GROMACS .gro file of C-alpha atoms in nm:
model
  106
    1UNK     CA    1  -0.030  -0.049  -0.042
    2UNK     CA    2   0.181   0.360  -0.129
    3UNK     CA    3   0.153   0.637   0.020
    4UNK     CA    4  -0.113   0.517   0.340
    5UNK     CA    5  -0.031   0.698   0.581
    6UNK     CA    6  -0.086   0.570   0.966
    7UNK     CA    7  -0.391   0.562   1.089
    8UNK     CA    8  -0.265   0.722   1.485
    9UNK     CA    9  -0.036   1.029   1.532
   10UNK     CA   10   0.239   0.959   1.275
   11UNK     CA   11   0.651   1.120   1.344
   12UNK     CA   12   0.812   1.193   1.021
   13UNK     CA   13   1.191   1.200   1.007
   14UNK     CA   14   1.387   1.380   0.755
   15UNK     CA   15   1.684   1.252   0.635
   16UNK     CA   16   1.909   1.512   0.414
   17UNK     CA   17   2.334   1.339   0.352
   18UNK     CA   18   2.556   1.597   0.273
   19UNK     CA   19   2.806   1.316   0.219
   20UNK     CA   20   2.809   0.933   0.203
   21UNK     CA   21   2.530   0.765   0.322
   22UNK     CA   22   2.730   0.438   0.403
   23UNK     CA   23   3.036   0.512   0.670
   24UNK     CA   24   3.344   0.342   0.596
   25UNK     CA   25   3.366   0.019   0.637
   26UNK     CA   26   3.567   0.027   0.929
   27UNK     CA   27   3.310   0.181   1.142
   28UNK     CA   28   3.078  -0.104   1.041
   29UNK     CA   29   3.279  -0.353   1.176
   30UNK     CA   30   3.363  -0.156   1.498
   31UNK     CA   31   3.004  -0.132   1.511
   32UNK     CA   32   2.926  -0.567   1.427
   33UNK     CA   33   3.183  -0.656   1.690
   34UNK     CA   34   3.079  -0.418   2.018
   35UNK     CA   35   2.928  -0.659   2.282
   36UNK     CA   36   2.568  -0.362   2.279
   37UNK     CA   37   2.514  -0.047   2.053
   38UNK     CA   38   2.291   0.246   2.171
   39UNK     CA   39   2.098   0.383   1.996
   40UNK     CA   40   1.910   0.718   2.110
   41UNK     CA   41   1.533   0.730   1.950
   42UNK     CA   42   1.308   0.764   1.984
   43UNK     CA   43   1.420   0.545   2.346
   44UNK     CA   44   1.759   0.452   2.430
   45UNK     CA   45   1.755   0.089   2.357
   46UNK     CA   46   2.049  -0.122   2.338
   47UNK     CA   47   2.175  -0.443   2.118
   48UNK     CA   48   2.421  -0.606   1.928
   49UNK     CA   49   2.442  -0.509   1.583
   50UNK     CA   50   2.443  -0.906   1.413
   51UNK     CA   51   2.440  -0.768   1.021
   52UNK     CA   52   2.492  -0.484   0.840
   53UNK     CA   53   2.326  -0.401   0.479
   54UNK     CA   54   2.474  -0.196   0.257
   55UNK     CA   55   2.393  -0.154  -0.130
   56UNK     CA   56   2.745  -0.295  -0.210
   57UNK     CA   57   2.790  -0.582   0.065
   58UNK     CA   58   2.627  -0.754   0.340
   59UNK     CA   59   2.874  -0.744   0.681
   60UNK     CA   60   2.900  -1.030   0.940
   61UNK     CA   61   3.020  -1.089   1.281
   62UNK     CA   62   3.356  -1.175   1.290
   63UNK     CA   63   3.461  -1.062   0.943
   64UNK     CA   64   3.337  -1.208   0.703
   65UNK     CA   65   3.067  -1.038   0.419
   66UNK     CA   66   2.931  -1.100   0.080
   67UNK     CA   67   2.853  -0.963  -0.197
   68UNK     CA   68   2.443  -0.806  -0.206
   69UNK     CA   69   2.238  -0.714  -0.512
   70UNK     CA   70   2.150  -0.330  -0.542
   71UNK     CA   71   1.793  -0.418  -0.626
   72UNK     CA   72   1.752  -0.591  -0.358
   73UNK     CA   73   1.872  -0.413  -0.156
   74UNK     CA   74   1.692  -0.095  -0.300
   75UNK     CA   75   1.354  -0.318  -0.232
   76UNK     CA   76   1.411  -0.400   0.154
   77UNK     CA   77   1.455  -0.093   0.233
   78UNK     CA   78   1.147   0.057   0.047
   79UNK     CA   79   1.029  -0.271   0.230
   80UNK     CA   80   1.070  -0.195   0.581
   81UNK     CA   81   1.030   0.194   0.504
   82UNK     CA   82   0.628   0.142   0.455
   83UNK     CA   83   0.671  -0.145   0.746
   84UNK     CA   84   0.744   0.138   1.004
   85UNK     CA   85   0.494   0.367   0.771
   86UNK     CA   86   0.231   0.187   0.905
   87UNK     CA   87   0.336   0.198   1.252
   88UNK     CA   88   0.378   0.576   1.234
   89UNK     CA   89   0.697   0.665   1.198
   90UNK     CA   90   0.774   0.834   0.823
   91UNK     CA   91   1.142   0.834   0.704
   92UNK     CA   92   1.225   1.068   0.397
   93UNK     CA   93   1.523   1.070   0.275
   94UNK     CA   94   1.682   1.339   0.107
   95UNK     CA   95   1.977   1.347  -0.124
   96UNK     CA   96   2.158   1.469  -0.369
   97UNK     CA   97   2.109   1.372  -0.679
   98UNK     CA   98   1.720   1.259  -0.637
   99UNK     CA   99   1.603   0.930  -0.539
  100UNK     CA  100   1.686   0.712  -0.217
  101UNK     CA  101   2.023   0.786  -0.176
  102UNK     CA  102   1.968   0.482   0.159
  103UNK     CA  103   1.785   0.241  -0.070
  104UNK     CA  104   2.077   0.262  -0.310
  105UNK     CA  105   1.910   0.447  -0.573
  106UNK     CA  106   2.135   0.763  -0.579
   0.00000   0.00000   0.00000
């Protein structure tokens, strides 16, 4: 269901990256090897990062990685965004060059 708003209150997060959307591989590896990470939005949560997906690669714990299909990645990001929209959280990506940079379409 495209462009379908949630029935309850919504929160819109507008992301406007000015640089690369994907962090350097060293930063991704640091996240994967951490015992836990703290995510501050909308409330502080602690969790373990087990996989990081980018449009080019999937990164796993233990230093492994595998190629990722950019089209599949874009479809997954769009599906996750739609799922969150139905829960009342709207992610709105705005990057130079148009398109959804976080989905790998930019």
